[in-house]
Amino acid sequence: MKKRIPWLAGILCGQVLAAPPQVVLNLAPSRPDRKLHGRFLHITDIHPDPYYTKGTSQSSQCHRKESGKGQRVGYYGTPFGICDSPWTLTNFTFEHLEEHWSSEIDFVIWTGDNARHDEDHEIPRPLDEIFALNRAVAKKMEDVFLRKGIPVVPSLGNNDNTLSPGPNDITDEFASIWDAFIPSASKTSFRKGAYYAIEVIPDALAAISLSTMYFYHDNKAVRGCPLGDASDPGNLQFDWLEEQLEMFRARQMQYYRYAELSLRYQDIILGSLFGHLNVDHFYFVEAADLNVSLEEDRMPSHSFEGTIFQTLMADFEALVKRSKDLNYDDYAVISVSPSLVPNPYLPSFRVFSYNISGLGSTTVGAVGEDEYLLMTKKDRASRWKHLPYRHGNDGNDGRQCMSAGYRESWRCKLHSWRSDSHAPSRQNTLWTPLGYAQYYIPQLEEYDEKDEPKFKLEYLTFPISKLYIADGPVPLRNLPKSLREAGVTKSELAPYGLRDLTIPSWLDLACKLGKPREKKLRKQFRKYMYMGGEDI
């Protein structure tokens, strides 16, 4: 029997970005006079380790010297290793972000893990240390971003704790640690389960921070969202998420149950951002995953078998075979960012750009009343009324749902939904994600007290031609010299040339990667996935 892995396995923290809707309920702490840039930062898996010591051995988690244990660890971290981040790397990263990016972005998506791994039996990791490390990183987020009026949207990771149903001491403590980030209207839902909604641009753009530990089968503190258990914390979170998405749709802002919600609210969800795996990749939630299958061995399209790269290429090859019949209504994209911790690769972060063209307002506080935004909302609401419904069980013939094995399955209790081909997730319009630039520190091991490291552009998804327009997706000062001057038409730093990050664009890239003859493109994709390290 093939090994079946739930699609959320290992992906323990994430955000859903939605273009929201006319009563502002969950305002982020912000300065309304801030300039709107059309960019945001995603940083994940920081993993600071207060016991990391230069010159120690990896076999001790970089905590002690052990004789005959190979090369000693570095001052700013150990690339492609098993150790967590020294404070030198964490501090340098925030200094770099403050200098180069804090005046260029609108908000920050910060997905957890902010504590070291509990892998050293000689120095166990107590709960107080988890809280202290999270409080220290939160203070840096406040100092670098929040004090400038830039909203920060945190979410919990598995190393921040395995959550039991809340409210409890852990959610109460994190509510205190993240008090500055979480709107007062969201404090109740946060204490209930560490999930909440926040409007990062009032009445225009929202982020929903999910606590995916409640969906994770290996979290023995919860029950894994069983149908009919209204008190299960995962089900309670899904009910809350559905309410939030329905409210955002009404205001025209922009398991399998998550798959259904991703597709049913495709018109307002702009993207799903995750961390934890530390591997740079993307995959799809598909309507086919909602179908009842009588084959017990059926692999979900996004389950990992072999390395992640091998699994993705197999999935993308399958896409190519049905590419002539692809229905964009049937897909949502999951984007997984690499980590700051150099375990097992290199420190990195990414900066997304999104479409703000057409807006007459140039400041964050004025966007909600912008004439173009109001017209866009009105048009979308009018169009929505005339869109046809489809049923969530389109792929099921009904007989399977009569059998005892499936009768009480989420797959047999799906709602009808509508899809909008003009939504920002489907075509490039206001709020559409346009692409991202990813930065990393190569040769991390070469830097020491006297030689400060440098974040360099690893790659970007945009066509090179888009870099030179006024207010381009990446500030020219944050591009390497080789990309700063107009006239450049080709670069290894721009391998994909994606016109945007809509669902059709992601599917186009997947179909290109799904062709075995595209050896150069596959080689580049794999290199960026693992940053030159070993496949997992």
Coordinates of C-alpha atoms in Angstrom, one line a residue:
M1 CA 0.0 0.0 0.0
K2 CA 1.3 3.5 -0.8
K3 CA 2.0 5.7 2.1
R4 CA -0.7 8.3 2.6
I5 CA 0.2 11.6 4.2
P6 CA -2.4 14.2 5.0
W7 CA -1.8 17.3 2.9
L8 CA -1.2 19.6 5.8
A9 CA 1.5 17.2 7.3
G10 CA 4.4 19.3 8.3
I11 CA 2.9 22.6 7.2
L12 CA 2.1 24.0 10.6
C13 CA 1.7 27.7 10.2
G14 CA 0.2 29.8 7.6
Q15 CA -1.8 32.8 6.5
V16 CA -4.6 33.2 4.0
L17 CA -4.6 36.6 2.3
A18 CA -8.0 37.9 1.3
A19 CA -9.2 41.0 -0.5
P20 CA -11.8 42.1 2.2
P21 CA -15.0 43.9 2.6
Q22 CA -17.7 48.3 4.8
V23 CA -17.4 48.0 8.5
V24 CA -13.8 48.0 9.6
L25 CA -13.7 45.5 12.4
N26 CA -10.1 44.2 12.8
L27 CA -7.9 47.2 12.1
A28 CA -4.1 46.6 12.3
P29 CA -2.1 49.0 14.4
S30 CA -1.0 51.4 11.7
R31 CA -0.2 54.9 10.6
P32 CA -2.9 56.0 8.1
D33 CA -0.5 58.5 6.5
R34 CA 2.0 55.8 5.4
K35 CA 2.7 55.5 1.7
L36 CA 1.1 52.5 0.0
H37 CA 3.9 50.5 -1.8
G38 CA 2.2 47.4 -3.0
R39 CA 4.7 45.1 -1.3
F40 CA 4.8 42.9 1.8
L41 CA 7.4 40.7 3.5
H42 CA 7.1 37.0 4.4
I43 CA 9.6 35.7 6.9
T44 CA 9.3 32.3 8.5
D45 CA 11.0 29.7 10.8
I46 CA 13.5 32.0 12.6
H47 CA 14.4 29.5 15.3
P48 CA 16.7 31.5 17.5
D49 CA 18.9 29.5 19.8
P50 CA 20.3 31.2 22.9
Y51 CA 22.7 28.3 23.5
Y52 CA 24.3 28.3 20.0
T53 CA 28.1 28.8 20.4
K54 CA 30.6 29.4 17.7
G55 CA 33.3 26.7 17.5
T56 CA 31.1 23.9 18.9
S57 CA 30.0 20.7 17.2
Q58 CA 26.8 20.1 15.2
S59 CA 26.4 16.8 17.0
S60 CA 25.6 18.7 20.1
Q61 CA 23.2 21.0 18.3
C62 CA 26.0 23.6 18.2
H63 CA 26.0 23.8 22.0
R64 CA 29.2 22.1 23.0
K65 CA 32.5 20.9 21.6
E66 CA 32.7 17.2 21.1
S67 CA 36.0 15.6 20.2
G68 CA 36.4 14.1 16.8
K69 CA 33.0 15.4 15.6
G70 CA 34.2 17.2 12.4
Q71 CA 34.1 20.9 11.4
R72 CA 33.3 23.5 14.1
V73 CA 30.3 25.7 13.6
G74 CA 30.3 29.3 12.4
Y75 CA 29.6 32.7 14.0
Y76 CA 26.5 33.5 12.0
G77 CA 25.2 30.0 11.7
T78 CA 25.9 26.7 10.1
P79 CA 24.6 26.3 6.5
F80 CA 23.1 23.0 5.4
G81 CA 23.3 21.8 8.9
I82 CA 21.1 20.6 11.8
C83 CA 21.5 23.6 14.2
D84 CA 19.2 26.5 14.8
S85 CA 19.9 30.2 14.4
P86 CA 22.4 32.0 16.6
W87 CA 21.3 35.4 17.8
T88 CA 24.0 37.0 15.6
L89 CA 22.0 35.8 12.5
T90 CA 18.7 36.9 13.9
N91 CA 19.9 40.3 14.9
F92 CA 21.7 40.9 11.6
T93 CA 18.6 39.9 9.7
F94 CA 16.4 42.5 11.5
E95 CA 19.1 45.1 11.0
H96 CA 19.1 44.4 7.3
L97 CA 15.3 44.4 7.0
E98 CA 15.2 47.8 8.9
E99 CA 17.8 49.4 6.6
H100 CA 16.7 47.9 3.3
W101 CA 13.0 47.1 3.5
S102 CA 11.1 48.8 6.4
S103 CA 10.4 51.8 4.2
E104 CA 9.4 49.7 1.2
I105 CA 6.6 47.5 2.4
D106 CA 3.0 47.7 3.6
F107 CA 2.8 44.8 6.1
V108 CA 4.7 41.7 7.3
I109 CA 3.5 38.1 7.3
W110 CA 5.5 36.3 10.0
T111 CA 4.9 32.6 10.2
G112 CA 6.2 30.8 13.3
D113 CA 8.6 28.8 14.7
N114 CA 10.4 31.3 17.0
A115 CA 11.9 28.8 19.4
R116 CA 14.8 26.4 19.0
H117 CA 14.2 22.7 18.3
D118 CA 14.0 20.5 21.4
E119 CA 16.8 18.2 20.2
D120 CA 19.5 18.5 22.9
H121 CA 18.8 16.1 25.7
E122 CA 21.3 17.8 27.9
I123 CA 19.5 21.1 27.6
P124 CA 15.8 20.4 27.4
R125 CA 13.6 23.2 26.1
P126 CA 11.1 24.3 28.8
L127 CA 7.9 26.2 28.1
D128 CA 9.2 29.3 29.7
E129 CA 12.0 29.4 27.1
I130 CA 9.6 29.1 24.2
F131 CA 7.7 32.1 25.6
A132 CA 10.9 34.1 26.2
L133 CA 12.2 33.5 22.7
N134 CA 8.9 34.4 21.1
R135 CA 8.8 37.6 23.2
A136 CA 12.3 38.5 22.1
V137 CA 11.5 38.1 18.4
A138 CA 8.2 39.9 18.9
K139 CA 10.1 42.9 20.4
K140 CA 12.3 43.0 17.3
M141 CA 9.2 43.0 15.0
E142 CA 7.8 45.8 17.0
D143 CA 11.0 47.9 16.9
V144 CA 11.6 47.4 13.2
F145 CA 8.1 47.5 11.8
L146 CA 5.2 48.2 14.1
R147 CA 6.7 51.5 15.4
K148 CA 6.8 52.7 11.9
G149 CA 3.1 51.9 11.5
I150 CA 3.7 48.7 9.5
P151 CA 1.2 45.9 10.6
V152 CA 2.8 42.5 11.6
V153 CA 0.7 39.3 11.3
P154 CA 2.2 36.5 13.3
S155 CA 1.1 32.8 13.5
L156 CA 2.1 29.9 15.7
G157 CA 4.4 27.1 14.6
N158 CA 4.8 23.6 15.9
N159 CA 7.9 24.5 17.9
D160 CA 6.0 27.4 19.5
N161 CA 3.8 24.6 21.1
T162 CA 1.5 21.8 20.4
L163 CA -1.9 23.4 21.0
S164 CA -4.6 21.9 23.2
P165 CA -8.1 23.4 22.8
G166 CA -8.2 27.0 24.1
P167 CA -8.7 29.2 25.9
N168 CA -5.7 28.0 27.9
D169 CA -2.5 29.2 29.5
I170 CA -0.6 29.0 26.2
T171 CA -3.1 31.0 24.1
D172 CA -3.3 33.5 27.0
E173 CA 0.4 33.9 27.1
F174 CA 0.8 34.3 23.3
A175 CA -2.1 36.8 23.4
S176 CA 0.1 38.8 25.9
I177 CA 3.3 38.3 23.8
W178 CA 1.5 39.4 20.6
D179 CA -0.8 42.0 22.2
A180 CA 0.6 44.8 20.0
F181 CA -0.1 42.9 16.8
I182 CA -3.6 41.5 17.3
P183 CA -6.6 43.8 17.0
S184 CA -8.8 44.0 20.1
A185 CA -11.8 42.7 18.1
S186 CA -9.8 39.5 17.4
K187 CA -8.6 38.8 21.0
T188 CA -11.4 36.4 21.7
S189 CA -10.8 34.2 18.7
F190 CA -7.1 34.2 19.4
R191 CA -7.5 33.1 23.0
K192 CA -9.8 30.4 21.8
G193 CA -7.3 28.9 19.3
A194 CA -4.6 31.3 18.2
Y195 CA -6.4 32.2 15.0
Y196 CA -7.6 35.7 14.1
A197 CA -8.2 38.2 11.2
I198 CA -6.6 41.5 10.7
E199 CA -7.2 44.2 8.1
V200 CA -3.7 45.2 7.0
I201 CA -5.1 47.9 4.7
P202 CA -8.4 49.1 6.2
D203 CA -11.5 48.1 4.2
A204 CA -9.3 46.8 1.4
L205 CA -6.9 44.0 2.2
A206 CA -7.0 41.5 5.1
A207 CA -4.9 38.6 6.4
I208 CA -6.2 35.6 8.3
S209 CA -3.8 33.8 10.5
L210 CA -4.6 30.2 10.9
S211 CA -3.6 27.8 13.7
T212 CA -3.0 24.7 11.6
M213 CA -1.9 22.7 14.6
Y214 CA -5.6 21.9 15.1
F215 CA -5.7 20.3 11.7
Y216 CA -2.6 18.2 12.2
H217 CA -3.1 14.5 12.7
D218 CA 0.1 14.1 14.8
N219 CA -1.2 16.7 17.3
K220 CA -2.6 14.2 19.8
A221 CA -4.2 17.0 21.9
V222 CA -7.0 17.3 19.3
R223 CA -9.1 15.0 17.3
G224 CA -8.4 16.0 13.6
C225 CA -11.7 17.7 12.6
P226 CA -14.1 14.7 12.6
L227 CA -17.5 15.3 11.0
G228 CA -20.3 15.8 13.5
D229 CA -18.0 16.9 16.4
A230 CA -19.0 20.5 16.7
S231 CA -16.7 21.0 19.7
D232 CA -13.5 19.8 18.0
P233 CA -11.1 22.8 18.0
G234 CA -10.3 22.3 14.3
N235 CA -14.0 22.3 13.3
L236 CA -14.5 25.4 15.4
Q237 CA -11.7 27.2 13.6
F238 CA -13.1 26.1 10.2
D239 CA -16.5 27.5 11.2
W240 CA -14.9 30.7 12.2
L241 CA -12.8 30.9 9.0
E242 CA -16.0 30.4 6.9
E243 CA -17.7 33.2 8.8
Q244 CA -14.7 35.5 8.1
L245 CA -14.5 34.7 4.4
E246 CA -18.3 35.1 4.0
M247 CA -18.1 38.5 5.7
F248 CA -15.2 39.6 3.5
R249 CA -17.0 38.5 0.4
A250 CA -20.1 40.5 1.5
R251 CA -18.0 43.6 2.0
Q252 CA -16.1 42.9 -1.3
M253 CA -12.7 43.3 0.2
Q254 CA -10.4 41.1 -1.0
Y255 CA -8.2 17.7 5.5
Y256 CA -10.5 18.3 2.7
R257 CA -12.6 21.0 4.4
Y258 CA -9.7 23.5 3.9
A259 CA -9.5 22.5 0.2
E260 CA -13.2 23.1 -0.1
L261 CA -13.0 26.6 1.5
S262 CA -10.0 27.5 -0.7
L263 CA -12.0 26.7 -3.8
R264 CA -15.4 28.1 -2.6
Y265 CA -13.8 31.4 -1.7
Q266 CA -11.4 31.6 -4.6
D267 CA -12.9 34.9 -5.6
I268 CA -11.5 36.7 -2.5
I269 CA -8.5 34.6 -1.4
L270 CA -5.4 36.0 -3.0
G271 CA -3.0 33.3 -1.8
S272 CA -2.1 30.8 1.0
L273 CA 1.3 31.3 2.6
F274 CA 3.0 28.7 4.7
G275 CA 6.3 27.8 6.3
H276 CA 7.8 25.0 8.4
L277 CA 9.1 22.6 5.7
N278 CA 12.0 25.0 5.0
V279 CA 11.8 24.0 1.3
D280 CA 10.9 26.6 -1.4
H281 CA 8.0 25.1 -3.4
F282 CA 4.4 25.4 -4.4
Y283 CA 1.6 23.0 -5.0
F284 CA -2.2 23.0 -5.7
V285 CA -5.3 22.2 -3.8
E286 CA -7.6 20.6 -6.4
A287 CA -11.3 20.0 -6.7
A288 CA -10.5 16.4 -7.5
D289 CA -9.2 16.0 -3.9
L290 CA -12.8 16.5 -2.8
N291 CA -14.0 13.5 -4.7
V292 CA -14.8 10.2 -3.0
S293 CA -12.5 7.5 -4.2
L294 CA -13.1 3.7 -3.7
E295 CA -9.4 3.1 -4.1
E296 CA -7.9 2.9 -0.7
D297 CA -4.5 3.5 -2.0
R298 CA -5.3 6.7 -3.9
M299 CA -2.6 9.3 -3.2
P300 CA -3.8 12.8 -2.6
S301 CA -2.2 15.0 -5.4
H302 CA 0.0 16.9 -2.9
S303 CA 1.1 14.0 -0.7
F304 CA 4.9 13.4 -0.5
E305 CA 6.2 10.2 -1.9
G306 CA 10.0 10.2 -2.5
T307 CA 11.6 13.6 -2.3
I308 CA 9.4 16.7 -2.4
F309 CA 10.9 17.5 -5.8
Q310 CA 10.1 14.1 -7.2
T311 CA 6.6 14.3 -5.9
L312 CA 6.0 17.7 -7.4
M313 CA 7.4 16.7 -10.8
A314 CA 5.1 13.7 -10.9
D315 CA 2.1 15.9 -10.0
F316 CA 3.1 18.5 -12.6
E317 CA 3.5 15.8 -15.3
A318 CA 0.0 14.6 -14.5
L319 CA -1.2 18.2 -15.0
V320 CA 0.4 18.3 -18.5
K321 CA -1.6 15.2 -19.5
R322 CA -4.8 17.0 -18.8
S323 CA -3.6 20.5 -19.6
K324 CA -6.1 21.0 -22.5
D325 CA -9.0 20.4 -20.1
L326 CA -7.7 22.4 -17.1
N327 CA -10.5 24.3 -15.4
Y328 CA -9.1 27.2 -13.3
D329 CA -12.2 27.0 -11.1
D330 CA -10.8 23.7 -9.7
Y331 CA -7.5 25.0 -8.3
A332 CA -6.0 27.0 -5.4
V333 CA -2.3 27.5 -4.8
I334 CA -0.3 26.8 -1.7
S335 CA 3.0 28.7 -1.5
V336 CA 5.7 27.4 0.9
S337 CA 8.5 29.8 1.8
P338 CA 12.0 28.7 2.8
S339 CA 13.2 29.5 6.3
L340 CA 15.5 32.0 8.0
V341 CA 17.1 29.2 10.0
P342 CA 20.0 27.6 8.0
N343 CA 18.6 24.1 8.8
P344 CA 19.0 22.4 6.5
Y345 CA 19.7 25.1 3.9
L346 CA 20.5 28.8 3.9
P347 CA 18.9 31.9 5.6
S348 CA 16.3 33.5 3.4
F349 CA 13.2 35.7 3.2
R350 CA 10.9 36.9 0.4
V351 CA 9.2 40.1 -0.5
F352 CA 5.9 39.9 -2.5
S353 CA 4.6 42.6 -4.8
Y354 CA 0.8 43.1 -5.5
N355 CA -1.2 45.2 -7.9
I356 CA -2.3 48.7 -6.6
S357 CA -2.6 50.2 -10.1
G358 CA -5.7 52.3 -10.6
L359 CA -5.9 53.6 -7.1
G360 CA -5.8 57.4 -6.8
S361 CA -4.9 57.2 -3.1
T362 CA -1.2 57.1 -2.2
T363 CA -1.6 56.5 1.5
V364 CA -2.8 53.5 3.4
G365 CA -5.5 55.3 5.3
A366 CA -7.1 56.8 2.2
V367 CA -7.4 53.5 0.3
G368 CA -10.7 52.4 1.8
E369 CA -12.6 55.4 0.4
D370 CA -10.7 55.4 -2.9
E371 CA -13.1 56.0 -5.9
Y372 CA -11.4 53.3 -8.0
L373 CA -11.6 50.8 -5.1
L374 CA -15.3 51.5 -4.5
M375 CA -16.1 51.2 -8.2
T376 CA -14.2 47.8 -8.3
K377 CA -16.1 46.5 -5.3
K378 CA -19.4 47.5 -6.9
D379 CA -18.5 45.8 -10.2
R380 CA -17.5 42.6 -8.5
A381 CA -20.6 42.5 -6.3
S382 CA -22.8 43.0 -9.4
R383 CA -21.0 40.3 -11.4
W384 CA -21.2 37.9 -8.5
K385 CA -25.0 37.9 -8.4
H386 CA -25.1 36.5 -11.9
L387 CA -22.5 33.7 -11.7
P388 CA -23.8 30.1 -11.8
Y389 CA -23.5 27.7 -9.0
R390 CA -21.6 24.4 -9.1
H391 CA -21.8 21.6 -6.5
G392 CA -18.9 20.6 -4.4
N393 CA -19.5 16.9 -5.2
D394 CA -19.4 17.3 -9.0
G395 CA -16.9 14.4 -9.2
N396 CA -18.9 12.0 -7.1
D397 CA -21.7 9.9 -8.6
G398 CA -23.6 9.8 -5.3
R399 CA -23.4 6.0 -4.8
Q400 CA -20.2 6.2 -2.8
C401 CA -21.7 8.7 -0.4
M402 CA -24.4 6.2 0.4
S403 CA -21.9 3.7 1.6
A404 CA -21.1 3.5 5.3
G405 CA -17.4 4.3 4.8
Y406 CA -18.1 7.7 3.3
R407 CA -21.6 8.7 4.4
E408 CA -20.2 10.8 7.3
S409 CA -17.2 12.1 5.4
W410 CA -16.6 15.8 4.8
R411 CA -16.4 14.9 1.1
C412 CA -20.0 14.0 1.1
K413 CA -21.2 17.1 2.9
L414 CA -19.8 19.8 0.6
H415 CA -21.6 23.1 -0.2
S416 CA -22.3 24.5 -3.7
W417 CA -20.2 27.4 -4.8
R418 CA -19.6 29.9 -7.6
S419 CA -16.3 30.9 -9.2
D420 CA -15.3 34.3 -10.8
S421 CA -12.9 34.2 -13.7
H422 CA -12.3 38.0 -13.2
A423 CA -11.3 37.7 -9.5
P424 CA -7.8 38.9 -8.5
S425 CA -6.7 35.3 -8.0
R426 CA -7.6 34.6 -11.6
Q427 CA -6.6 37.7 -13.6
N428 CA -4.3 40.6 -13.0
T429 CA -6.3 43.3 -11.4
L430 CA -6.4 45.3 -8.2
W431 CA -4.8 43.4 -5.3
T432 CA -3.5 40.5 -7.6
P433 CA -0.2 39.1 -6.3
L434 CA 2.4 40.0 -9.0
G435 CA 5.4 38.1 -7.9
Y436 CA 8.2 38.0 -5.3
A437 CA 11.9 38.5 -4.9
Q438 CA 13.7 36.0 -2.7
Y439 CA 16.9 36.9 -0.8
Y440 CA 19.4 34.6 0.9
I441 CA 22.9 34.5 2.4
P442 CA 25.3 32.3 0.4
Q443 CA 28.6 31.2 1.9
L444 CA 27.2 31.8 5.4
E445 CA 30.1 29.9 6.9
E446 CA 32.7 32.5 5.6
Y447 CA 31.5 35.3 7.8
D448 CA 32.7 36.1 11.3
E449 CA 32.9 39.0 13.8
K450 CA 35.0 41.0 11.5
D451 CA 33.2 40.3 8.3
E452 CA 29.4 40.9 8.2
P453 CA 27.3 38.7 5.9
K454 CA 25.2 40.0 3.0
F455 CA 21.7 39.1 1.9
K456 CA 21.8 38.7 -1.9
L457 CA 19.0 38.2 -4.4
E458 CA 18.6 34.5 -5.0
Y459 CA 15.9 34.8 -7.7
L460 CA 12.8 36.6 -8.6
T461 CA 9.6 35.5 -10.4
F462 CA 9.0 38.7 -12.5
P463 CA 9.9 39.2 -16.1
I464 CA 13.0 41.4 -16.3
S465 CA 11.1 44.0 -18.3
K466 CA 8.8 44.7 -15.3
L467 CA 11.7 45.7 -13.1
Y468 CA 12.3 49.1 -14.8
I469 CA 8.8 50.6 -14.7
A470 CA 8.1 53.5 -12.4
D471 CA 7.6 52.2 -8.8
G472 CA 8.6 48.7 -10.0
P473 CA 8.0 45.5 -8.0
V474 CA 11.5 45.6 -6.4
P475 CA 13.2 48.9 -5.4
L476 CA 16.2 49.3 -7.7
R477 CA 18.5 49.8 -4.7
N478 CA 17.6 46.2 -3.6
L479 CA 18.5 44.7 -6.9
P480 CA 22.0 43.5 -7.8
K481 CA 24.0 45.8 -10.2
S482 CA 23.5 43.3 -13.0
L483 CA 19.7 44.0 -12.9
R484 CA 19.6 47.8 -12.2
E485 CA 20.1 49.1 -15.7
A486 CA 17.4 49.0 -18.4
G487 CA 18.4 47.0 -21.4
V488 CA 19.1 43.7 -19.6
T489 CA 16.9 41.0 -21.2
K490 CA 18.1 37.8 -19.7
S491 CA 19.4 36.7 -16.3
E492 CA 19.7 33.5 -14.3
L493 CA 18.1 35.5 -11.4
A494 CA 14.9 35.7 -13.4
P495 CA 14.2 32.1 -14.5
Y496 CA 10.4 32.1 -14.7
G497 CA 9.3 35.4 -16.1
L498 CA 5.8 35.0 -14.6
R499 CA 3.5 37.9 -15.6
D500 CA 1.8 37.6 -12.1
L501 CA 0.9 35.0 -9.4
T502 CA -2.6 34.2 -10.5
I503 CA -3.8 30.6 -10.6
P504 CA -3.4 30.5 -14.4
S505 CA 0.2 31.7 -14.1
W506 CA 1.0 29.1 -11.4
L507 CA -0.6 26.3 -13.5
D508 CA 1.4 27.5 -16.6
L509 CA 4.6 27.2 -14.6
A510 CA 3.6 23.8 -13.3
C511 CA 2.9 22.5 -16.8
K512 CA 6.2 23.8 -18.1
L513 CA 8.0 22.0 -15.2
G514 CA 5.9 18.9 -15.9
K515 CA 7.5 18.4 -19.3
P516 CA 10.6 16.2 -18.9
R517 CA 12.3 17.9 -21.9
E518 CA 12.4 21.2 -19.8
K519 CA 15.6 19.9 -18.2
K520 CA 17.2 23.4 -17.7
L521 CA 14.0 24.8 -16.0
R522 CA 13.7 21.8 -13.8
K523 CA 17.3 22.0 -12.8
Q524 CA 16.9 25.7 -11.8
F525 CA 13.7 25.0 -9.9
R526 CA 15.4 22.2 -7.9
K527 CA 18.4 24.4 -7.2
Y528 CA 16.1 27.1 -5.7
M529 CA 14.1 24.5 -3.8
Y530 CA 17.1 23.2 -1.9
M531 CA 19.6 26.1 -2.4
G532 CA 22.2 23.6 -3.6
G533 CA 21.7 21.3 -0.6
E534 CA 20.4 17.8 -0.4
D535 CA 16.9 16.8 -1.5
I536 CA 14.4 15.9 1.1

